[in-house]
XYZ file of C-alpha atoms in Angstrom:
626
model
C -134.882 -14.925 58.204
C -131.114 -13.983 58.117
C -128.610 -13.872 59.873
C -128.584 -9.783 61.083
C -132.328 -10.464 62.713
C -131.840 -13.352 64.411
C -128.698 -11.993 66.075
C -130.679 -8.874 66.628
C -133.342 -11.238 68.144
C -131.474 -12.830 70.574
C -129.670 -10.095 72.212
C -133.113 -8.480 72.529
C -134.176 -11.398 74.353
C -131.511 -11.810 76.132
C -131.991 -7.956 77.203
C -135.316 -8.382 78.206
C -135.018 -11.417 80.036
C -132.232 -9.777 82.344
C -134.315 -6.890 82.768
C -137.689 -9.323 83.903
C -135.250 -11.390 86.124
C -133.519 -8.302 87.838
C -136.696 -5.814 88.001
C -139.148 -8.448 88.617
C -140.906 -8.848 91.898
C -141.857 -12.716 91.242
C -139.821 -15.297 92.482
C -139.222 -18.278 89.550
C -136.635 -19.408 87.073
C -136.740 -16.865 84.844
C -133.610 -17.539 83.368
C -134.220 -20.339 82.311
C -135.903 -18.799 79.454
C -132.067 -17.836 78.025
C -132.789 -21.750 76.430
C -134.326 -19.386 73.474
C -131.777 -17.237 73.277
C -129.290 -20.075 72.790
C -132.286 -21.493 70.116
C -132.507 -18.179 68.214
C -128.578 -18.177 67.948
C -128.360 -21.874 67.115
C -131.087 -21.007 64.155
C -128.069 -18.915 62.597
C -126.211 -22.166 61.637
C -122.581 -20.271 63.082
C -121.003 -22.024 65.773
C -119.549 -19.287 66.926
C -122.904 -17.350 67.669
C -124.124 -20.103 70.059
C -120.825 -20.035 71.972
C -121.465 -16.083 72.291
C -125.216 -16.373 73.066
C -124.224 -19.374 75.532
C -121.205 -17.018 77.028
C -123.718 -13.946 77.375
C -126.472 -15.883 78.786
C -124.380 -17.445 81.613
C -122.797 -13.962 82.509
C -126.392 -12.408 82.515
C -127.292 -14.980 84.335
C -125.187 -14.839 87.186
C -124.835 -10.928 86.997
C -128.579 -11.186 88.035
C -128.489 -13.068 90.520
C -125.376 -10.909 92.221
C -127.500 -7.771 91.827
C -130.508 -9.446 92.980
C -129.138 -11.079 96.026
C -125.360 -10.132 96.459
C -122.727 -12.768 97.389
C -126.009 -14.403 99.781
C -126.559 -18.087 99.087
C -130.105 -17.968 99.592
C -131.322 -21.628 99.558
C -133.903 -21.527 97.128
C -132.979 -18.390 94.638
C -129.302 -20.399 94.598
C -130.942 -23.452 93.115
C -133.092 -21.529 90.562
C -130.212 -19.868 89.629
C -127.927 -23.279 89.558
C -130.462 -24.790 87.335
C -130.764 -21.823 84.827
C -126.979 -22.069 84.826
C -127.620 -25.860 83.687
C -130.260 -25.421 81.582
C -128.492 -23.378 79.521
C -125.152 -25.172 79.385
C -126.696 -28.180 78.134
C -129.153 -26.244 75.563
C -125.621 -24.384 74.229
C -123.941 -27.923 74.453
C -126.989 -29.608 72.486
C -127.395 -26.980 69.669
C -123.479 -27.373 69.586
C -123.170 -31.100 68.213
C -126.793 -30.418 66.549
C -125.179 -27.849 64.578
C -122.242 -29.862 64.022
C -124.635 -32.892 62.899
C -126.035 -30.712 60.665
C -122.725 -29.424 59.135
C -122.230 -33.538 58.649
C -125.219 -33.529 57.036
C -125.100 -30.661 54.865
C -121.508 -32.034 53.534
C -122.843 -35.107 53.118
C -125.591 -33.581 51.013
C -123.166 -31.700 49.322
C -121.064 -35.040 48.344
C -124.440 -36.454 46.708
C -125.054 -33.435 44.663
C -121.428 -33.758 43.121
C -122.649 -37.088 42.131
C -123.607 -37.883 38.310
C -125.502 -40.645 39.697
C -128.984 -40.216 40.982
C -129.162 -40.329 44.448
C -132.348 -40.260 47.171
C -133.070 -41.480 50.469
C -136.509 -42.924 50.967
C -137.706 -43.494 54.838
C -139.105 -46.690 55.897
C -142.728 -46.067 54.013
C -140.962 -45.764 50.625
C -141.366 -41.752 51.600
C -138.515 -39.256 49.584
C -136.788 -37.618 52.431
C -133.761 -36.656 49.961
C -133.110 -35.694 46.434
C -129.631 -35.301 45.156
C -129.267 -32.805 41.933
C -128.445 -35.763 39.527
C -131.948 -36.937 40.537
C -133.255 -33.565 38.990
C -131.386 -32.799 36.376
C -132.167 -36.564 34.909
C -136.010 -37.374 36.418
C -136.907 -33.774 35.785
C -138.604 -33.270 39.618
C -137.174 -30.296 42.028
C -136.332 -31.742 45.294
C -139.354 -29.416 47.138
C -141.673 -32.112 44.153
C -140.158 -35.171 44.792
C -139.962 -34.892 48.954
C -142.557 -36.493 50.412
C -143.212 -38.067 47.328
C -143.519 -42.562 47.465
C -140.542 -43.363 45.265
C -142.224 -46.008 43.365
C -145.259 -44.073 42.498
C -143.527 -41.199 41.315
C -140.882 -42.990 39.210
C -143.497 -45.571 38.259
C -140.698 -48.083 39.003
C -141.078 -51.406 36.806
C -138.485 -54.281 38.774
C -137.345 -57.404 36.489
C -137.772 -59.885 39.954
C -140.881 -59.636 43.090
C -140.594 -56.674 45.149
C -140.846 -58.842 48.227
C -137.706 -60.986 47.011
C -135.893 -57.644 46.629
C -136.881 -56.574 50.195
C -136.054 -60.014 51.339
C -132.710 -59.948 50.242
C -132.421 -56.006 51.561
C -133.412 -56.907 54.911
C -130.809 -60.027 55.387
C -127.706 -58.600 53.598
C -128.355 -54.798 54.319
C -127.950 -54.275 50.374
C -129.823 -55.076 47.169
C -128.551 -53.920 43.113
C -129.952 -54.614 40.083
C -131.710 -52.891 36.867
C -134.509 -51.145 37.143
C -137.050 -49.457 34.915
C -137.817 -45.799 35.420
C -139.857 -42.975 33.730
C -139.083 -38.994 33.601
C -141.103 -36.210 34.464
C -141.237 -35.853 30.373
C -142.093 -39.651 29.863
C -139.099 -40.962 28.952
C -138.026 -44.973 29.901
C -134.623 -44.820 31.637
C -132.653 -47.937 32.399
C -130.872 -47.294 35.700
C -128.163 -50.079 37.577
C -129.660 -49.631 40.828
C -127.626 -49.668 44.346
C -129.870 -49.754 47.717
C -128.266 -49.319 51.278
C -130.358 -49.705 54.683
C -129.766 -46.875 56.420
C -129.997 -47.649 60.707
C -130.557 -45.237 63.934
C -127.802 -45.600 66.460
C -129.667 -48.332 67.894
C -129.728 -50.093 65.084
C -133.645 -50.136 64.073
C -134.087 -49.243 60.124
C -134.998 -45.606 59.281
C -135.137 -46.096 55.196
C -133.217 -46.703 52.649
C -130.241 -44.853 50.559
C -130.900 -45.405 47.030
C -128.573 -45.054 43.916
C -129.174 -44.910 40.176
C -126.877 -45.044 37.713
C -128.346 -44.522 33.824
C -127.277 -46.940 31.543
C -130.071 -46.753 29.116
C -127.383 -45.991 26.092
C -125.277 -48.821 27.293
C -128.282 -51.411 27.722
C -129.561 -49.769 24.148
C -125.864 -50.809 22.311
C -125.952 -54.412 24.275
C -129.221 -54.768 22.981
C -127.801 -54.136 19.821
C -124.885 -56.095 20.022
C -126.518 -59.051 20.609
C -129.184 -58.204 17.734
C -125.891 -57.835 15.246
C -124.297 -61.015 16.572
C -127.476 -62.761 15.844
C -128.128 -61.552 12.502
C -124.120 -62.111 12.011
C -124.782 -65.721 12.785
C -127.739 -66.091 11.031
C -125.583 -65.109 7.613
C -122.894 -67.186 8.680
C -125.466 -70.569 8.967
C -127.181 -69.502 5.907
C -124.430 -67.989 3.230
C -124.019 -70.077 0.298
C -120.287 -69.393 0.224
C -118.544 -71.287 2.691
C -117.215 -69.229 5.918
C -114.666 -70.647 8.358
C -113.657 -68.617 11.793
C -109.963 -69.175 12.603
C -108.008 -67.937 15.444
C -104.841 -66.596 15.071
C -103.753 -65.106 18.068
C -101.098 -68.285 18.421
C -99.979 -67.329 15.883
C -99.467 -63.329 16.329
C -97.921 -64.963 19.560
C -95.250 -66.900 18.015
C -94.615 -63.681 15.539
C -94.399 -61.265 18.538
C -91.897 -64.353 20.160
C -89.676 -64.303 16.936
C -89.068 -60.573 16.487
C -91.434 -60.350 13.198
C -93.360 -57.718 13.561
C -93.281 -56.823 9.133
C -93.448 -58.617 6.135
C -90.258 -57.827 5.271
C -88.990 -59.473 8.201
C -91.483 -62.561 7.715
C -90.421 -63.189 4.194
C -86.573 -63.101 4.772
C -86.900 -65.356 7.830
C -89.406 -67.797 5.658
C -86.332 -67.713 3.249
C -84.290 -69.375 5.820
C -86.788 -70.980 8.086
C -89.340 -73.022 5.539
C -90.571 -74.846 7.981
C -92.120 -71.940 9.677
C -95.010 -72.178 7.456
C -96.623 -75.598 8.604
C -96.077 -74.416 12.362
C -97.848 -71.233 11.533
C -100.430 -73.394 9.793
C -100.848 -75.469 12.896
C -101.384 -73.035 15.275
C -104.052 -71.331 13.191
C -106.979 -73.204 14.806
C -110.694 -73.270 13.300
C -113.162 -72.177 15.776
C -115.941 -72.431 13.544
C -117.501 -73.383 9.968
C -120.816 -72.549 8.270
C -122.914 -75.745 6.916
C -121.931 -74.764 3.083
C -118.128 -75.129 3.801
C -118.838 -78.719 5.566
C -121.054 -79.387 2.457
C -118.130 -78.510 0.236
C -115.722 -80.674 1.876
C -117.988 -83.670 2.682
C -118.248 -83.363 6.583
C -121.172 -83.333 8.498
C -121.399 -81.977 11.664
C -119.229 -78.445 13.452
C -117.738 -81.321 15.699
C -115.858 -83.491 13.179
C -114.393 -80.249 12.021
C -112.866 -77.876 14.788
C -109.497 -78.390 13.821
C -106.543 -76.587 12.381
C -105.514 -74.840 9.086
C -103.023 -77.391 8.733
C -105.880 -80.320 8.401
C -107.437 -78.649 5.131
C -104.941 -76.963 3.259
C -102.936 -79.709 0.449
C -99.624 -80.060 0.927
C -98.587 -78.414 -2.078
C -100.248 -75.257 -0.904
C -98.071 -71.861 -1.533
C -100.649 -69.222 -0.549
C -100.456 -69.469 3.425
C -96.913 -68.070 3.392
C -97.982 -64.757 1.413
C -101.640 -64.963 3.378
C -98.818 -64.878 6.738
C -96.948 -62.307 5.488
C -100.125 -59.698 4.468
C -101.111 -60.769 8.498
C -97.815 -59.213 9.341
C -97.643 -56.226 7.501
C -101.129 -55.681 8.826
C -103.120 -55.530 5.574
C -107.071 -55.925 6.159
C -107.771 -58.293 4.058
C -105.930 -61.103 1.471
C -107.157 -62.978 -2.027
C -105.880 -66.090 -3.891
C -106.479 -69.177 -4.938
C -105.548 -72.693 -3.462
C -106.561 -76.265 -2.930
C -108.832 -77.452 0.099
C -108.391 -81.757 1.181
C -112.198 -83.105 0.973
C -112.951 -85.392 4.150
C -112.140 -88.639 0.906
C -108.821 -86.752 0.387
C -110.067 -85.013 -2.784
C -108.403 -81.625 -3.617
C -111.317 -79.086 -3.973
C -110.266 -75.512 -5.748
C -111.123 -72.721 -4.037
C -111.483 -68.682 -4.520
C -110.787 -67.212 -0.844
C -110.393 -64.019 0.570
C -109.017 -63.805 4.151
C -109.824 -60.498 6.746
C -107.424 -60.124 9.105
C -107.886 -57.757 12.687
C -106.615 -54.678 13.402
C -102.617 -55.091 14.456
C -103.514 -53.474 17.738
C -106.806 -55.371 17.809
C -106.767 -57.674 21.210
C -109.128 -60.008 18.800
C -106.989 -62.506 16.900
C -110.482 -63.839 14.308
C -110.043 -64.248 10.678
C -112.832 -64.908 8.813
C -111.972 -66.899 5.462
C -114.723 -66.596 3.012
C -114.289 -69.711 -0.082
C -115.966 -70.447 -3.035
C -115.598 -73.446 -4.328
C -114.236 -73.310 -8.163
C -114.459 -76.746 -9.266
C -117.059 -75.681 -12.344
C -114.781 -72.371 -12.644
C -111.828 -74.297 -13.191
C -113.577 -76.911 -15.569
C -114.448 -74.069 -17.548
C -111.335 -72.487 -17.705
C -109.674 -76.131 -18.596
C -112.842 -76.036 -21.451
C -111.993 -72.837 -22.820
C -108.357 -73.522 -22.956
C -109.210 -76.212 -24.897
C -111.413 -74.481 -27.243
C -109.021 -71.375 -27.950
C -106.323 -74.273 -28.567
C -108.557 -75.934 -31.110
C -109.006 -72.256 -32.789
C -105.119 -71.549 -32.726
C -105.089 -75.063 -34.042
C -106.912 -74.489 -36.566
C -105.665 -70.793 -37.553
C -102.229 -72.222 -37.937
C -103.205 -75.069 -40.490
C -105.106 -72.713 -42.060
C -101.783 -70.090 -42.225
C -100.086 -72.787 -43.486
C -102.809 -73.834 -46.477
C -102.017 -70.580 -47.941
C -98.619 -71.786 -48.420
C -98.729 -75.125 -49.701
C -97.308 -74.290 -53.212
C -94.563 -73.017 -51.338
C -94.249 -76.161 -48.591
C -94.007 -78.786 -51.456
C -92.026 -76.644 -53.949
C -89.038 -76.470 -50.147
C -90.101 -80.207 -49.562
C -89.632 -81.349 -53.401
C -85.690 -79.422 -53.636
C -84.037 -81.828 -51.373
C -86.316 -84.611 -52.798
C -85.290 -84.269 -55.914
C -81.746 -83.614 -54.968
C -81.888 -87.224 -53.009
C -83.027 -89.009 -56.492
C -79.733 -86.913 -58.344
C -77.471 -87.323 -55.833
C -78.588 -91.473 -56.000
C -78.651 -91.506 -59.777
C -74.944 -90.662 -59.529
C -74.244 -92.784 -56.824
C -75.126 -95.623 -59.190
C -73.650 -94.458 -61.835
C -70.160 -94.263 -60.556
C -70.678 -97.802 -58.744
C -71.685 -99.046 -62.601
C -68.512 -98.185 -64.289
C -66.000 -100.648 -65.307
C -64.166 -99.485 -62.229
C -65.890 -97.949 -59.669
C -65.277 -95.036 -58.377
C -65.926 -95.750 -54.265
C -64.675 -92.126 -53.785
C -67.611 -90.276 -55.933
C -70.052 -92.183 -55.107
C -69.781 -92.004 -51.533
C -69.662 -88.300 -51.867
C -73.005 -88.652 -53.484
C -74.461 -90.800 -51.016
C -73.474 -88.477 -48.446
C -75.183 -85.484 -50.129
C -78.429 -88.374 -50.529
C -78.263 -88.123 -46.633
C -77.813 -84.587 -45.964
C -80.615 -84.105 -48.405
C -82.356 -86.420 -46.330
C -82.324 -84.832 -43.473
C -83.123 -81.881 -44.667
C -86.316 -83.096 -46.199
C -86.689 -84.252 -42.413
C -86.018 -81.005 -40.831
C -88.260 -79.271 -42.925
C -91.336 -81.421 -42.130
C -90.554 -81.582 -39.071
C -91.131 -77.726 -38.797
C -94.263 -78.112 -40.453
C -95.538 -80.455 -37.959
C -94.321 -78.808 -34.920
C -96.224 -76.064 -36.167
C -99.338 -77.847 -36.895
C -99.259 -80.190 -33.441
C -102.304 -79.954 -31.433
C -100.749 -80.861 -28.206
C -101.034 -78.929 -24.780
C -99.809 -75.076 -24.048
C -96.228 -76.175 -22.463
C -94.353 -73.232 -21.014
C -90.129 -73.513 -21.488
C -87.295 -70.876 -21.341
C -87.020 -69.933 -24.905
C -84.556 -68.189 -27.082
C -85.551 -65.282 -28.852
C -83.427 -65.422 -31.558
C -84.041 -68.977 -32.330
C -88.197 -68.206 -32.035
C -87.575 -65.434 -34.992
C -85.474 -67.540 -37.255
C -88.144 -70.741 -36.835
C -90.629 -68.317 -37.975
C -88.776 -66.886 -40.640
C -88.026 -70.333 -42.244
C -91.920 -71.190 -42.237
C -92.645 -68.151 -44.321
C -89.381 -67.113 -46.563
C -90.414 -69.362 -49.094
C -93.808 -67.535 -49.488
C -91.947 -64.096 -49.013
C -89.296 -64.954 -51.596
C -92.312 -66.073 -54.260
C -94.200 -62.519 -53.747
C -90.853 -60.854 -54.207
C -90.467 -59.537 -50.656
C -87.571 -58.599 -49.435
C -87.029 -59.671 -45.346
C -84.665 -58.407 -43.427
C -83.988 -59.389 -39.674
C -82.478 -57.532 -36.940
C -82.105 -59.758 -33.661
C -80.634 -57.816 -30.857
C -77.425 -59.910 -29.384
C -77.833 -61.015 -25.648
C -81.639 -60.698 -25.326
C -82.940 -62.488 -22.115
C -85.261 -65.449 -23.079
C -88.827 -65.885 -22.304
C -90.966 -68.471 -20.894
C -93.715 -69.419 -22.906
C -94.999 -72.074 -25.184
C -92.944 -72.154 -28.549
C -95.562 -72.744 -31.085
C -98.001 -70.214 -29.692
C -95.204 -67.419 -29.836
C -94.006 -68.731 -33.323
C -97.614 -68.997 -33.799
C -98.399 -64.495 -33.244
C -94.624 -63.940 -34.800
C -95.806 -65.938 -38.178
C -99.355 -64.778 -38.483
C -98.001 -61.398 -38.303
C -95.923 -61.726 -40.953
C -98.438 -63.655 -42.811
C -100.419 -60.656 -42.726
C -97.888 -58.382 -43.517
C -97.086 -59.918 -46.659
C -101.055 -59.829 -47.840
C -101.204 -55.945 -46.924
C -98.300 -55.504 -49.077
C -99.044 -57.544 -51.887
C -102.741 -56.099 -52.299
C -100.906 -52.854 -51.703
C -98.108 -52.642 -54.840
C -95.170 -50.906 -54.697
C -91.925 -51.845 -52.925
C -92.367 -55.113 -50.609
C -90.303 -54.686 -47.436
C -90.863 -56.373 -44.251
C -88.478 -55.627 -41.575
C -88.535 -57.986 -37.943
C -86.821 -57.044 -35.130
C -85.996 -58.330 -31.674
C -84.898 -55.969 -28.783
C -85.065 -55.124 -25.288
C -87.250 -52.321 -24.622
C -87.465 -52.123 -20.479
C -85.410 -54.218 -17.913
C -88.376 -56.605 -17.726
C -89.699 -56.279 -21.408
C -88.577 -57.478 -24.718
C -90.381 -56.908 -28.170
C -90.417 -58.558 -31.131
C -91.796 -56.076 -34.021
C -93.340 -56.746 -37.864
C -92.876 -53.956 -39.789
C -94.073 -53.491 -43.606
C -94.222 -51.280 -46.315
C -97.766 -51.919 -46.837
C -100.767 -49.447 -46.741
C -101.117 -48.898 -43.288
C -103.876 -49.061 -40.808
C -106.894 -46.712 -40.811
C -107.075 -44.230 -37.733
C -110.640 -45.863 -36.773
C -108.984 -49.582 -36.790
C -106.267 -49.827 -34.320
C -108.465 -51.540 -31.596
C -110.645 -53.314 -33.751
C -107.740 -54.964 -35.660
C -108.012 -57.455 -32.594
C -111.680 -57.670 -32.086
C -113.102 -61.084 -33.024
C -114.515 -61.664 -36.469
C -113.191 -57.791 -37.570
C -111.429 -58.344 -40.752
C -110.552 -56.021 -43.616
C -109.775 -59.056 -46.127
C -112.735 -60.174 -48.469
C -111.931 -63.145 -47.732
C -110.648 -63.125 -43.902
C -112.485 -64.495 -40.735
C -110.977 -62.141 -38.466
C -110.164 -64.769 -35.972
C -106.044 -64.146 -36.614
C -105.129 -61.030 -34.710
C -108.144 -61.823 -31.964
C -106.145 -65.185 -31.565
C -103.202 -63.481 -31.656
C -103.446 -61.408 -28.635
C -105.005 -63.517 -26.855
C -102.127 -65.879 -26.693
C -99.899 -62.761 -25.762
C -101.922 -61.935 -22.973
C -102.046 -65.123 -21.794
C -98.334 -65.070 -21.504
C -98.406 -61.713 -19.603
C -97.551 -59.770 -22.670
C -99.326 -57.860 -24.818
C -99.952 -57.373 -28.545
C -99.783 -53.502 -30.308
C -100.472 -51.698 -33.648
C -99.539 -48.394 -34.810
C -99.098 -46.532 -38.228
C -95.966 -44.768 -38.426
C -95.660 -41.707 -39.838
C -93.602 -42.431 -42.905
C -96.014 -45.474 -44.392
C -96.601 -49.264 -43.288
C -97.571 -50.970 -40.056
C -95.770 -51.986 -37.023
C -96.972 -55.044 -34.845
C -95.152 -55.347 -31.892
C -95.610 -58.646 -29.655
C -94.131 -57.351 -26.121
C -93.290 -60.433 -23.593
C -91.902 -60.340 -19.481
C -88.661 -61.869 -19.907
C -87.933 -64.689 -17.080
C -86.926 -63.903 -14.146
C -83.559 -65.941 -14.695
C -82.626 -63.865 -17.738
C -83.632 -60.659 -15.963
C -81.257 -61.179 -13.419
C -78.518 -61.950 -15.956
């Protein structure tokens, strides 16, 4: 009914009931039926009709009573009339503050609809007296459904602890939360943090209970989740054959953020200055946790023995943690190397290890180091070393058994020049008198021959030693004229003509001589055979120069054939050979020794005839700052 009608209503009433009480012959308290009119008005929810409909009545009321009996104050139509005056006083006064209750009420209602958590009030018998929109939209009941409805039946409400513990606590503290387990109107399991509040009369007794839901299915659902990952994370970290060790370094970003370096750049310089900085650092990096295979690779055996710091495991000559501290600093995700971990019997152990490093504005200082251990790796790098030294070993004597006419034709010369040289020395001593002058002249050419012999076997053997790769600054100049010494003889008997064009000021190399003299020689070596299978003219041309600010080249040139246009890679596979009588083992050696000294080893066919071999090698880093 709206608003129109029941105003309509109640001034009809109030008509009528003036009319009865003035026209009507029967003495009573008629107007004490304006109560309704003040009722009908109230029904209106406006506060202002029930002060007009409690204004009205009273005038009515007494203007009766004046035409009825006049200014008389009869004794008993006085006291009707004083208590219809009352009467409806307190009725207008009562549907006042029960309007303004319900306006309280109503807001309050209002409040709990705004809420996104689902809200209902439940009387003492578990009844729904209340049923907020959350409620709906989320448990998929309409209030007019769920009113009147027991809570717990309709939500089929599953509790994690005894319903009469719950009420227990309820009753002595007023309040009770936990999780709960609800189901939708569609039959769909909710997880809802539950909040429950007695609600009391104004004496105090209990009337129900407010009761507050908050969903956290999706939040229970990624907890449940989390703690799923975490254990399957741990599960990999017991049971991972590479060994895993947790470290925290949020010390350490501490002291970084203390010192002002926030970059590498800023790390490295004040490393530069500040050595020292690196074994603090690696002290303050603590170990929070290691898996069983990196206790089995270091010979400890139990977690406890081993929660200690970076410091404890890395050797002393380790130089990784200071480029490891600077990747943490520029922020990079993740760093590689290699280094050496101290065994629990103070054994080094060689390790592969990759560090991952947090986010830089990750609150979470954990690295996780993963390490493999690469004792066997290493022993079979040390094995193949070893190997490919026997094979250059063995490629050089064999370079050099192609020139053995040559070898004892340059060792026989000063030989034979020692026996002259002697033969006149005694001769001038033998003569009626001696000539001390000439023959010491001769014995002085005996020893220069001497030592010639002696130089030149000497370069022979240094070429043939088998000893260890042993890396030294070396010349460039002086690394093309040993080679050229070791093969002129050979060139000069096959009637080729060498020239050699050494670049003045080249920056030396590091490297291990007879390896380098080793690639400069064979190259020539072969040079010489493509030209002499070849015919025609017989040039071979070496050079020397600096080709970048980092890079220098050595290049064989010759006047030979050239190389075919499907060879130029093969040239250095192993066992590819295009001699009869070749093992194709010399060029595969070859660059294999130039990689190895961070070089590399090239072919081409120019245009104009002949093949160029260039052997490119990093100069140091002393002669590239020269």
């Amino acid at each position: 009914m709206n608003v129109t009608v029941l105003r309509l209503l109640a001034g009809a009433l109030a008509f009528g009931i003036f009319l009865f009480d003035t026209l009507s012959p029967l003495e009573g308290a008629v107007a004490v039926l304006y109560v309704l009119v003040i009722l009908l008005a109230a029904a209106t929810g406006r506060r202002g009709d029930i002060l007009v409909a409690a204004a009205s009545s009273l005038f009515l009321i007494v203007t009766a009573y004046l035409v009825v009996h006049g200014l008389l104050l009869a004794g008993a139509p006085a006291l009707r009339g004083l208590v219809s005056l009352a009467s409806t006083a307190i009725a207008s006064l009562l549907a006042l503050k029960s309007q303004a209750d319900t306006a309280t009420l109503a807001a309050q209602a209002r409040l709990l609809d705004l809420s996104h958590d689902m809200t209902f009030a439940r009387d003492s018998q578990g009844r729904i007296t209340f049923w907020n929109r959350a409620a709906e939209e989320v448990y998929g009941w309409r209030p007019a459904e769920a009113v009147g409805r027991i809570a717990d039946e309709l939500l089929k409400t599953e509790y994690a602890l005894p319903r009469a513990t719950i009420n227990q606590t309820l009753h002595m503290t007023g309040r009770w939360d936990g999780v709960l387990v609800h189901w939708t109107r569609t039959g769909e399991r909710i997880v809802v943090e539950s909040r429950w509040a007695l609600r009391r009369d104004a004496k105090g007794w209990i009337v129900g209970v407010l009761e507050t839901n908050t969903d956290i299915t999706e939040r229970e659902a990624a907890h449940a989740a989390l703690v799923q990952s975490e254990r399957r994370y741990r599960r990999m970290f017991k049971a991972s054959r590479v060994g895993l060790i947790e470290e925290d370094w949020s010390a350490v970003r501490a002291e970084l953020a203390a010192l002002g370096l926030n970059d590498g750049a800023s790390l490295s310089r004040y490393l530069t200055n500040h050595p020292a900085f690196i074994v603090k650092a690696r002290q303050l990096a603590r170990i929070i946790d290691v898996n069983p295979a990196f206790l089995a690779m270091v010979g400890v055996e139990s977690t406890e023995d081993f929660l200690r710091s970076v410091d404890d495991i890395l050797s002393e000559g380790d130089t990784t943690f200071g480029s490891a501290l600077a990747a943490f600093a520029r922020g990079d995700p993740f760093f590689e190397d290699e280094t050496e971990v101290v065994g629990s019997d103070g054994r080094r152990i060689p390790v592969i290890f990759a560090l991952t490093f947090p986010a830089p504005d990750d609150s979470d200082c954990k690295v996780m180091v993963f390490a493999v251990d690469a004792t066997e790796r290493r022993k079979a790098q040390d094995a193949a070393l070893q190997a490919q030294a026997e094979l250059a070993h063995a490629a050089r004597v064999a370079t050099l058994g192609e020139f053995t006419a040559s070898i004892a034709h340059e060792v026989n010369q000063p030989l034979m020049a020692v026996v002259t040289s002697g033969e006149a020395a005694l001769r001038w001593l033998r003569r009626g008198q001696p000539d001390l002058s000439e023959a010491g002249t001769a014995l002085e050419r005996v020893v220069s021959e001497g030592r010639r012999a002696s130089e030149i076997v000497k370069r022979i053997r240094a070429f043939l030693t088998k000893a260890a790769p042993r890396s030294s600054e070396i010349e460039i100049a002086g690394l093309v004229e040993e080679a050229i010494q070791l093969v002129q003889r050979e060139l000069a008997r096959e009637h080729v003509e060498l020239r050699s064009e050494v670049d003045i000021g080249l920056s030396p190399v590091i490297g291990d001589r007879v390896q380098l003299q080793q690639v400069v020689v064979n190259l020539m070596v072969n040079a010489r055979q493509a030209m002499v299978e070849h015919g025609g003219q017989r040039l071979l041309t070496i050079t020397a120069s600096r080709i970048s600010p980092t890079e220098v080249a050595i290049a064989v040139r010759d006047s030979g054939p050239g190389i075919s246009r499907h060879d130029p890679e093969r040239l250095f596979a192993p066992f590819f050979t295009t001699k009869p009588d070749g093992m194709g083992m010399g060029l595969a050696i070859c660059r294999t020794i130039a990689e190895a000294h961070g070089g590399r080893l090239m072919a081409e066919s120019p245009p104009d005839g002949g093949a160029i071999f260039s052997l490119i090698l990093p100069v140091s880093q002393h002669g590239a700052s020269v």
